[in-house]
Short mmCIF file of C-alpha atoms and ligand atoms in Angstrom, two decimals:
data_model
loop_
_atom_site.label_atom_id
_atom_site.label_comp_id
_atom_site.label_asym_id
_atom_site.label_seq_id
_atom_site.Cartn_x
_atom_site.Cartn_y
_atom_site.Cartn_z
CA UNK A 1 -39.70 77.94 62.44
CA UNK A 2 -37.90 75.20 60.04
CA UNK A 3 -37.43 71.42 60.83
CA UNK A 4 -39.10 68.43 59.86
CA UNK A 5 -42.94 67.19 60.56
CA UNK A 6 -41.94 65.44 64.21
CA UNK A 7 -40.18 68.91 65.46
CA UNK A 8 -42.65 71.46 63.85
CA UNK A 9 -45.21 69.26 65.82
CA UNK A 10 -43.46 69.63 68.58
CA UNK A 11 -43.41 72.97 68.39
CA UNK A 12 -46.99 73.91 67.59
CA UNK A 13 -48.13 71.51 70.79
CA UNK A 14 -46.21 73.24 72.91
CA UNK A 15 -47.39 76.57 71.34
CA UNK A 16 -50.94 74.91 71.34
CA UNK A 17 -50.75 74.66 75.51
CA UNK A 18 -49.67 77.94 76.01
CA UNK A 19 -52.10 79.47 74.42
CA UNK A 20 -54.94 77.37 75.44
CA UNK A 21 -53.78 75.73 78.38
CA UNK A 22 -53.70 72.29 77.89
CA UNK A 23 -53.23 69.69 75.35
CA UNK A 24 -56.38 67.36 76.45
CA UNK A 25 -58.66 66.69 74.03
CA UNK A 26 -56.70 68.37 71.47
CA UNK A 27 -55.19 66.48 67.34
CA UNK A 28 -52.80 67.33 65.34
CA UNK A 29 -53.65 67.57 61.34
CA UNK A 30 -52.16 68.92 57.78
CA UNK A 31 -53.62 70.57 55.15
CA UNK A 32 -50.76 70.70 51.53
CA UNK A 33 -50.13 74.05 49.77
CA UNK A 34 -50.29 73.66 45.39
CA UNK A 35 -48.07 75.12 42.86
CA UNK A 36 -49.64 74.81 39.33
CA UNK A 37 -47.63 73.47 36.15
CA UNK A 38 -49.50 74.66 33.78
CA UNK A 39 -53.25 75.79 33.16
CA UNK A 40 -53.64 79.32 34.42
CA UNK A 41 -56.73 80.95 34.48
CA UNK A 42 -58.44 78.24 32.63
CA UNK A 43 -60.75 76.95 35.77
CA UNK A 44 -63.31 79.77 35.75
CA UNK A 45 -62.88 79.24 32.08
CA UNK A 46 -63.77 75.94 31.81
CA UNK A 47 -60.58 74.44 31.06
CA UNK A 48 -57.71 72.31 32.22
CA UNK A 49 -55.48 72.34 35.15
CA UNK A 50 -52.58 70.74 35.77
CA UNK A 51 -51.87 71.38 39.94
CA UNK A 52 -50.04 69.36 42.43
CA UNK A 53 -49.78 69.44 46.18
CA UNK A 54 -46.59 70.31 47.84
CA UNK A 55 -45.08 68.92 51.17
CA UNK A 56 -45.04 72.21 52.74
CA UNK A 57 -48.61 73.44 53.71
CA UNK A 58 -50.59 74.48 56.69
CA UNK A 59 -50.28 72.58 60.34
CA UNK A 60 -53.28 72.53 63.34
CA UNK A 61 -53.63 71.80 66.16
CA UNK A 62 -57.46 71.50 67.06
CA UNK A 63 -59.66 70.86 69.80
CA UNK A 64 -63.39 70.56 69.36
CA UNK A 65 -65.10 72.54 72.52
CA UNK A 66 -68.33 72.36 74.49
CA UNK A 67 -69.75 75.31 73.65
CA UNK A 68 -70.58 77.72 70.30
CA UNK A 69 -67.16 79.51 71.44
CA UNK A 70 -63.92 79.71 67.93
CA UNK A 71 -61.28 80.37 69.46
CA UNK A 72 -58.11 80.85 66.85
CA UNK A 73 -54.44 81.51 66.82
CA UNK A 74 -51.66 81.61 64.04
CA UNK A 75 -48.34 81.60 64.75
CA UNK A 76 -48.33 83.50 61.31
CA UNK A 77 -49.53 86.24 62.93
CA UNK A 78 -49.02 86.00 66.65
CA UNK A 79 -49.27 89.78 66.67
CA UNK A 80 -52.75 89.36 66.04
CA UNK A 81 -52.83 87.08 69.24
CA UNK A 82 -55.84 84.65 70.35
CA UNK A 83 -58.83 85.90 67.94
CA UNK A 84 -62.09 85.19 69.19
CA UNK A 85 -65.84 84.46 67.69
CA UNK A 86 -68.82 82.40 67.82
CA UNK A 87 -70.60 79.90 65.60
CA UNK A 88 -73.57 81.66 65.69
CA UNK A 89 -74.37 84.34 63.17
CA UNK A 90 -71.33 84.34 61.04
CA UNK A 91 -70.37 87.05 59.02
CA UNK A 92 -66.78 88.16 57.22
CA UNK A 93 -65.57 90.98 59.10
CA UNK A 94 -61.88 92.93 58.32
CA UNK A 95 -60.85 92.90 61.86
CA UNK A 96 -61.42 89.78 61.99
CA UNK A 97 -58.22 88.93 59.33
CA UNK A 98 -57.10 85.68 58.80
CA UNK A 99 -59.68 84.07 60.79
CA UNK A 100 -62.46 84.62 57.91
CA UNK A 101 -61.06 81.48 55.93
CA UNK A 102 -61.85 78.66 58.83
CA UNK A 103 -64.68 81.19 59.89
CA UNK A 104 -66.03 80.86 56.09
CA UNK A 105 -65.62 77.02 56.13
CA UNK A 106 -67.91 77.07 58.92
CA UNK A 107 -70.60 79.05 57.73
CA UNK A 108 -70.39 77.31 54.25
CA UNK A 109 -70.77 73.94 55.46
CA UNK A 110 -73.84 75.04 57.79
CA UNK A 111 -75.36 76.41 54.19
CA UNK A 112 -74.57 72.84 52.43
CA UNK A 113 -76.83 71.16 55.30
CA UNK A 114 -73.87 70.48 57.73
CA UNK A 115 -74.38 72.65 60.61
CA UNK A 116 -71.52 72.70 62.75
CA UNK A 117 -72.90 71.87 66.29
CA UNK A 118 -70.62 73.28 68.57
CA UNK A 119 -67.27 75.64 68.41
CA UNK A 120 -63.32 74.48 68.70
CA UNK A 121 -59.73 76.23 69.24
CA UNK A 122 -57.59 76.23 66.66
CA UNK A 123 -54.28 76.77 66.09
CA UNK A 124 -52.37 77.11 62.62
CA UNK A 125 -48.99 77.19 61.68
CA UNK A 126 -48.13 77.42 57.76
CA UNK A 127 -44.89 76.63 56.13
CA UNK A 128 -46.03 78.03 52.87
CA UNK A 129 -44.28 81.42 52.61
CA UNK A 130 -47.63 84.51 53.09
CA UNK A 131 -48.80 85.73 49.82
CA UNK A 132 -46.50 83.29 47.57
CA UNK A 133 -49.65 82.53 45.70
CA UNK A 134 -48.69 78.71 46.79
CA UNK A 135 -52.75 78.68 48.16
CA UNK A 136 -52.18 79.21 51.91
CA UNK A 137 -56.07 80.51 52.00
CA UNK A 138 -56.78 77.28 50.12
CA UNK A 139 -54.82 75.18 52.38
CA UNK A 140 -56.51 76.83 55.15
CA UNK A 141 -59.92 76.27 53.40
CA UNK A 142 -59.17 72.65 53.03
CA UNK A 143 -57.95 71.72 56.49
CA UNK A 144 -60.90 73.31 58.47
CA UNK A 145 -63.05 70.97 56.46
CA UNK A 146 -61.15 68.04 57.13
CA UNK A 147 -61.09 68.84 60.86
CA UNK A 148 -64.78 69.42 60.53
CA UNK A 149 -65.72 66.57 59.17
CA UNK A 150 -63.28 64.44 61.27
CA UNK A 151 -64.92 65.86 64.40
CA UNK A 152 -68.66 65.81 63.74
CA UNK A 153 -68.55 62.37 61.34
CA UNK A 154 -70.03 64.69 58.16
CA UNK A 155 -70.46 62.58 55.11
CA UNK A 156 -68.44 64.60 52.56
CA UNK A 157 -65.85 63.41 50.32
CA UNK A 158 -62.43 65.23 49.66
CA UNK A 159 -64.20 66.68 46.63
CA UNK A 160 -66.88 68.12 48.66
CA UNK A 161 -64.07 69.98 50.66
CA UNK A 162 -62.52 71.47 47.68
CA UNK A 163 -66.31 72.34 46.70
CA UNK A 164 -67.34 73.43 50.52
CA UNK A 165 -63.48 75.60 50.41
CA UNK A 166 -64.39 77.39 46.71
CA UNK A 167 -67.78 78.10 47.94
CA UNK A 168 -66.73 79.70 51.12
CA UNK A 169 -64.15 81.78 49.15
CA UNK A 170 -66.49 82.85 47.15
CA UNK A 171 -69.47 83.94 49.16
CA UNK A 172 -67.95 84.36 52.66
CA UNK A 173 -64.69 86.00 51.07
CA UNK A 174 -65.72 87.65 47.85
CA UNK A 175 -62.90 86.31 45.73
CA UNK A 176 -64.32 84.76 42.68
CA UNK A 177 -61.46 81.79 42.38
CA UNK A 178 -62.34 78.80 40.45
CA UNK A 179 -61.88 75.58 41.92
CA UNK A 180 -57.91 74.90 40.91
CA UNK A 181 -56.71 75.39 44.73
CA UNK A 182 -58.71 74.01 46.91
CA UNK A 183 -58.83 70.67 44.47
CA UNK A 184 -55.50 70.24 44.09
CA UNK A 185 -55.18 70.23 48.12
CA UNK A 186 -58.05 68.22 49.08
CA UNK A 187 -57.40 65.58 46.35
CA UNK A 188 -53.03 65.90 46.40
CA UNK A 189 -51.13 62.66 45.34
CA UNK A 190 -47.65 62.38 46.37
CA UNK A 191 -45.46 62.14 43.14
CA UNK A 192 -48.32 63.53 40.80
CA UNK A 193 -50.09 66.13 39.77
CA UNK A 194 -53.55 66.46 38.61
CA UNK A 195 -55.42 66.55 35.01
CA UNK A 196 -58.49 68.75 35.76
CA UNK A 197 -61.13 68.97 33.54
CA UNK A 198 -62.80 71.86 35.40
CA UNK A 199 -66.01 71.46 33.24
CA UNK A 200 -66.89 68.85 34.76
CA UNK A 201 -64.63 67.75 37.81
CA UNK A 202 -63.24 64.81 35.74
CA UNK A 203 -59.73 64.44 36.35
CA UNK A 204 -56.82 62.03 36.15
CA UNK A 205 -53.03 61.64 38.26
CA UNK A 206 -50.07 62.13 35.95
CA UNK A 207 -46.97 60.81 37.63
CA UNK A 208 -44.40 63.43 37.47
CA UNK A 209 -40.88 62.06 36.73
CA UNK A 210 -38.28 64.02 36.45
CA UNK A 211 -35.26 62.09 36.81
CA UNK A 212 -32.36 64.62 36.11
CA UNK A 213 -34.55 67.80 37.60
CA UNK A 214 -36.21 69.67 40.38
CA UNK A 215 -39.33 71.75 40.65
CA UNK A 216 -38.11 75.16 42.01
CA UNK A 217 -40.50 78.46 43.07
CA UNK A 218 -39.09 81.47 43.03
CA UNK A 219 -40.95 83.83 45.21
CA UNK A 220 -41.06 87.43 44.01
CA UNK A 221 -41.75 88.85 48.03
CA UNK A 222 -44.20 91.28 45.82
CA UNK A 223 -47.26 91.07 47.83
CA UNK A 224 -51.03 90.92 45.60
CA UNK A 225 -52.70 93.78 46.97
CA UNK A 226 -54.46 94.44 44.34
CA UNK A 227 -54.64 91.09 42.64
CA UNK A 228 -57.80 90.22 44.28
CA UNK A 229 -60.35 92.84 42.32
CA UNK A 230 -57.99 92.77 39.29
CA UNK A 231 -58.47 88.71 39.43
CA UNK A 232 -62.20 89.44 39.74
CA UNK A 233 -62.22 91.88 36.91
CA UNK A 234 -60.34 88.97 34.53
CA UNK A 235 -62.97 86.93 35.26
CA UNK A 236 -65.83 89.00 34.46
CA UNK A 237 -63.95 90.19 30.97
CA UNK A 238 -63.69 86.34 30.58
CA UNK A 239 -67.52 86.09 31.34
CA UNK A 240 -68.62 88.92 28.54
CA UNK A 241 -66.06 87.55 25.54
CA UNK A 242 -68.52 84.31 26.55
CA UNK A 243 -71.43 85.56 25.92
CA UNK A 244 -70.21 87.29 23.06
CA UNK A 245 -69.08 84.45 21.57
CA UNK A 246 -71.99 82.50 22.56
CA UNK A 247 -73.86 84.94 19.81
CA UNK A 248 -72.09 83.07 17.23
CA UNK A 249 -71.28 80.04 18.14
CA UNK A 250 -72.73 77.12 20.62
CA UNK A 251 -70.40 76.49 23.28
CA UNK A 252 -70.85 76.50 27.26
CA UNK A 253 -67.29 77.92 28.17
CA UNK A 254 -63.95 79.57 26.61
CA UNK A 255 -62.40 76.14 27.00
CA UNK A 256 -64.90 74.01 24.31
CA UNK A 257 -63.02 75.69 21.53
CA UNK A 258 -59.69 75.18 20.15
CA UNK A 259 -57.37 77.03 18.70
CA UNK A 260 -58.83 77.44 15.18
CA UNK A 261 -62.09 77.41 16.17
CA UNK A 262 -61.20 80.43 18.25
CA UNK A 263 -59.32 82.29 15.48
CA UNK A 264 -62.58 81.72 13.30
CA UNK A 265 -64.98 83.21 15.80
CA UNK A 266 -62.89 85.86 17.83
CA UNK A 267 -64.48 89.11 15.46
CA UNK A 268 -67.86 88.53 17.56
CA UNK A 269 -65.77 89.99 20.17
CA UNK A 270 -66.33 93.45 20.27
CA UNK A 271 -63.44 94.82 22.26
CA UNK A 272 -59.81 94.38 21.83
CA UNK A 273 -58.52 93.57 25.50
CA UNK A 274 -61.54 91.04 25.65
CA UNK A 275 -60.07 89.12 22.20
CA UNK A 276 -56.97 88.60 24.15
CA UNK A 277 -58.15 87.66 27.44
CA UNK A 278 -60.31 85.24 25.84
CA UNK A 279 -57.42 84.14 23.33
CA UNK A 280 -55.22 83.12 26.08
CA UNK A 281 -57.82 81.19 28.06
CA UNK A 282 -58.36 78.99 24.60
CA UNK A 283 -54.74 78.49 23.89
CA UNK A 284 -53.71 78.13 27.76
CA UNK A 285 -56.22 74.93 27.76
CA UNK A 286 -54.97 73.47 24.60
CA UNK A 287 -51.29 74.03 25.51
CA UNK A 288 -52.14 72.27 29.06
CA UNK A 289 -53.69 69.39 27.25
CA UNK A 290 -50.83 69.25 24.55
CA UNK A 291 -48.35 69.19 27.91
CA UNK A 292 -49.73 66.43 29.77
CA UNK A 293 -49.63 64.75 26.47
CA UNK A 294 -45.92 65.39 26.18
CA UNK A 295 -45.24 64.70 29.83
CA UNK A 296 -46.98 61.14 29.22
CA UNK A 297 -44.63 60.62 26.15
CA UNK A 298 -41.88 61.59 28.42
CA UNK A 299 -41.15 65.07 26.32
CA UNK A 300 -40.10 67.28 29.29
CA UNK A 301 -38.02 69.30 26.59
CA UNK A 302 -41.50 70.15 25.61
CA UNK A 303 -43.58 70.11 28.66
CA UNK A 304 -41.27 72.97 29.44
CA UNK A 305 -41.69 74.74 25.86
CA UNK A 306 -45.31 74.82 26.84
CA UNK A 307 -44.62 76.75 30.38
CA UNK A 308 -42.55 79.07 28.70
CA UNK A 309 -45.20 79.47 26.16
CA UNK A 310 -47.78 80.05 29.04
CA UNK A 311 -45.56 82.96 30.29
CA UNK A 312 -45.48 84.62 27.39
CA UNK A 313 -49.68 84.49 27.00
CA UNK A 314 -50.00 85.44 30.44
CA UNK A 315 -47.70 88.50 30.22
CA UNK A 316 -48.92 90.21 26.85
CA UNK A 317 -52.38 88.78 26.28
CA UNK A 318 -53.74 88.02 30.11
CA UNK A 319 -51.90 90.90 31.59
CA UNK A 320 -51.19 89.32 35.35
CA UNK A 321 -47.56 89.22 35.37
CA UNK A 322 -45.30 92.42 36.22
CA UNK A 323 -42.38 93.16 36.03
CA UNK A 324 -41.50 91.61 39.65
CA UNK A 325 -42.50 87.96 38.08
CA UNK A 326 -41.23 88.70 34.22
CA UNK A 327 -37.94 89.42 36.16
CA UNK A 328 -37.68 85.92 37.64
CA UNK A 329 -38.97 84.15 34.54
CA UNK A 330 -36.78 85.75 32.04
CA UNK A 331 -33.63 85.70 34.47
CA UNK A 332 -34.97 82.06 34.64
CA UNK A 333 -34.45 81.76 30.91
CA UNK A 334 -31.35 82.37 30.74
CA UNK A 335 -29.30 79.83 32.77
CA UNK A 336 -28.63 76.25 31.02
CA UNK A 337 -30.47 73.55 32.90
CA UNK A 338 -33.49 75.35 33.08
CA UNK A 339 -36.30 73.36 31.45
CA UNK A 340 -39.32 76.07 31.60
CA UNK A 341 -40.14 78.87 34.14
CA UNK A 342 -43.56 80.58 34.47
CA UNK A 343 -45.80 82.50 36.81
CA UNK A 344 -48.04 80.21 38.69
CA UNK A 345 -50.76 81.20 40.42
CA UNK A 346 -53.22 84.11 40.12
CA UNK A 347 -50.49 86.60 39.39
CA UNK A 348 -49.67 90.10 39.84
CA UNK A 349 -46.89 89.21 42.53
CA UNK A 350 -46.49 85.70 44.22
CA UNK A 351 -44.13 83.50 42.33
CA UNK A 352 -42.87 81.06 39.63
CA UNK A 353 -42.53 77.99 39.02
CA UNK A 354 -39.37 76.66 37.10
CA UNK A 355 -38.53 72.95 35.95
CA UNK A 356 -34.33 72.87 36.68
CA UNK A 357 -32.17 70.26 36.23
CA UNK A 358 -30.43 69.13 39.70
CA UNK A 359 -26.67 70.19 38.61
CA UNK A 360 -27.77 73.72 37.76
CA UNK A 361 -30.34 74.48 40.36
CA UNK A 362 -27.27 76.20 42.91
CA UNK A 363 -25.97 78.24 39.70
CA UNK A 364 -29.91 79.37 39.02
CA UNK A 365 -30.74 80.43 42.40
CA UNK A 366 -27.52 82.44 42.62
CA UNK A 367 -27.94 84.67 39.32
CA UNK A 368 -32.37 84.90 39.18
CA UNK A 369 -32.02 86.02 42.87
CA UNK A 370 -28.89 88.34 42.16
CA UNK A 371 -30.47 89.75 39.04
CA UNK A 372 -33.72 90.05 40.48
CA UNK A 373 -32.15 91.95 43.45
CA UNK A 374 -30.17 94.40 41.02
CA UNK A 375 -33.60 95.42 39.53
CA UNK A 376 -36.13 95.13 41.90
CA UNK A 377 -34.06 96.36 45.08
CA UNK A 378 -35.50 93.67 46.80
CA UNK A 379 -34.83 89.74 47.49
CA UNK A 380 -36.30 87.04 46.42
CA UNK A 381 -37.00 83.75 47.88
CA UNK A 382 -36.21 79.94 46.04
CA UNK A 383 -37.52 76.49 47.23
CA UNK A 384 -36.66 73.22 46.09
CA UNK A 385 -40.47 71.76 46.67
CA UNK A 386 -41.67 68.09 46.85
CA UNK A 387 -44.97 66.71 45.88
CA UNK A 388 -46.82 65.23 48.21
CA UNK A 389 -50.38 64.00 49.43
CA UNK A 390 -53.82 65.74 50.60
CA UNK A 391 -54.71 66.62 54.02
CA UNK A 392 -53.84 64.21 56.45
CA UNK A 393 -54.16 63.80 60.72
CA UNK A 394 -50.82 63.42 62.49
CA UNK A 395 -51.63 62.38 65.24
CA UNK A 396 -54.52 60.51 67.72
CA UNK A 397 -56.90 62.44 69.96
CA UNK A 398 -54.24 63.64 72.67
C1 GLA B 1 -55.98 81.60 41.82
C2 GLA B 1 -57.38 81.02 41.93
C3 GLA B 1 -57.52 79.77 41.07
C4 GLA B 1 -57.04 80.01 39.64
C5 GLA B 1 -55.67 80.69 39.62
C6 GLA B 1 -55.26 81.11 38.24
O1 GLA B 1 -55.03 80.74 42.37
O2 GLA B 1 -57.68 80.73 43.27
O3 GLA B 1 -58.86 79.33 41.10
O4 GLA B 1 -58.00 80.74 38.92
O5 GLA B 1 -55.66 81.85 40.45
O6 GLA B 1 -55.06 80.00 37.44
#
């Protein structure tokens, strides 16, 4: 389905009815999707982030019910068909797919003190492409919070939803993310992107201006698979350089040193691959800082040095690229007009994100997707994406 907000509401109504009858009772609400500038794999670290939210997200339509009955549908995954559960007893369960995000939200809220009194259908519909690492789970996360709390009146701030979203990944489904995703969503500001301080939540909204230029995601169609215990396993290699630093030094997290602090302490590592995982969370955090600096001085020239920069670190020192996503990047490189290109996202698949000035972005999306095609033997996918706000309700109680 393509068209704009009024027809893909349309759509999803009419979609809502069939599949549960009737439209009584029922709202319609939006949850955005986040592509990251710059800052990867610096929030478990303790480091900055520099995500916005993007005009293309995840739509519901939702209707809070009598009884303890979830009743869900994605038109994602209509061959999964109406899924069914309760509120009662909730547990993550493989069959029960997709429906262990909003399922998790649940559960997490009831274990924050907000016990969700009664059940509700729920129907989804995401124009974030699956497994683009653009955070549909996130999105997901986010919006069955906001519906939550604008059915049952809970007194939670968007922060608490990004909080209430992370801990339900993490507990309900075992992926250790940081809190990057579901921030950037619950907190989205049209036109801007967000200066996280993941140490301690402080952040700040950097207009992003870009005159002459377009953001652009390339999609590499290579789904994560993997990436999920491989992301884990980064984060626990992370967790050990810590402490191993920690013998030497007095610091809380990767991201309290800088760069020459880091080259002066590094030999308490004691193991190679940990010196460069921990190497490129120091660096990443200082080069994020250093490009919201640049973007404020209006140096996109540089802004864009720094993404290229971040590719590089997270190719040979982090290790989550490939050759599916080094393929777009350095294609990417390549063609005048382009600012900076990087990975964005966890990795290991998903896509890029590239900074391309308006009169080249036709001639870019012709020769990254043709070379990427030539080597990879598949296609890839480009968007010209917008930034735009945090969750939102589109509609009154119908
Ligand atoms: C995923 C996680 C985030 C963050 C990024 C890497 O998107 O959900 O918390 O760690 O990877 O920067």
């Amino acid at each position: 389905m393509s068209g704009n907000q009024a027809e893909i509401k349309e759509q999803i109504l009419k979609k809502f009815e069939e599949v549960f009858g009737d439209t009584k009772g029922a709202k319609v609400y939006f949850a955005p999707g986040r592509v990251n500038m710059i800052g990867e794999h610096t929030d478990y670290n303790g480091g900055h982030v520099f995500p916005c939210a993007l005009t293309i997200g995840t739509y519901a339509v939702a209707r809070k019910r009598e009884d303890d009955q979830l009743r869900f549908y994605s038109m994602n995954f209509e061959q999964l068909g109406m899924m069914e559960s309760s509120i009662v007893d909730l547990k993550p369960e493989k069959e029960a797919d997709w429906t262990n995000y909003p399922k998790g939200v649940i559960w997490a809220f009831g274990e924050k003190g907000y016990q969700v009194p009664a059940g509700m259908d729920l129907l989804l519909y995401g124009n974030i492409p699956n497994g683009s690492g653009l955070s549909s789970s996130a999105s997901v996360e986010v919006l069955t919070g906001f519906i939550l709390r604008d059915f049952f009146g809970f007194g939670v701030s968007n922060q608490d939803l990004a909080l209430i979203g992370q801990y339900s990944e993490n507990k309900f489904n075992g992926v250790n993310c940081g809190i990057m995703d579901q921030f950037a969503i619950a907190m989205g500001k049209e036109g801007h992107a967000i200066f996280l301080d993941t140490a301690d939540l402080s952040y700040e909204y950097a207009p992003i201006k870009l005159e002459n230029a377009r953001i652009v995601i390339s999609c590499s169609n290579k789904k994560r698979g993997l990436g999920d215990s491989k992301y884990n396993e980064r984060r626990s290699e992370c967790e050990t350089a810590l402490a191993e630093l920690q013998k030497v030094v007095g610091i809380n997290t990767l991201g309290d040193l800088n760069e020459e602090q880091f080259e002066a302490y590094q030999s308490a590592i004691q193991d190679e691959v940990r010196v460069k995982r921990a190497k490129h969370a120091v660096y990443e955090n200082q080069r994020t800082i250093q490009a919201v600096e640049a973007l404020k001085n209006n140096d996109i020239e540089l802004f864009g040095k720094l993404m290229n920069a971040s590719h590089i670190s997270l190719q040979n020192d982090y290790e989550v690229t490939g050759i599916e996503l080094d393929t777009l990047v350095e294609e990417a490189w390549k063609i005048e007009g382009v600012i900076g290109s990087r990975m964005t996202g966890a990795g290991f698949g998903g896509c890029t994100v590239s900074i391309v000035k308006t009169e080249a972005i036709d001639t870019f999306i012709e020769q990254v997707g043709a070379a990427y095609q030539e080597k990879i033997g598949y296609a890839a996918d480009f968007y010209v994406v917008e930034i735009g706000d945090g969750p939102s309700v589109l509609s009154d109680v119908l």
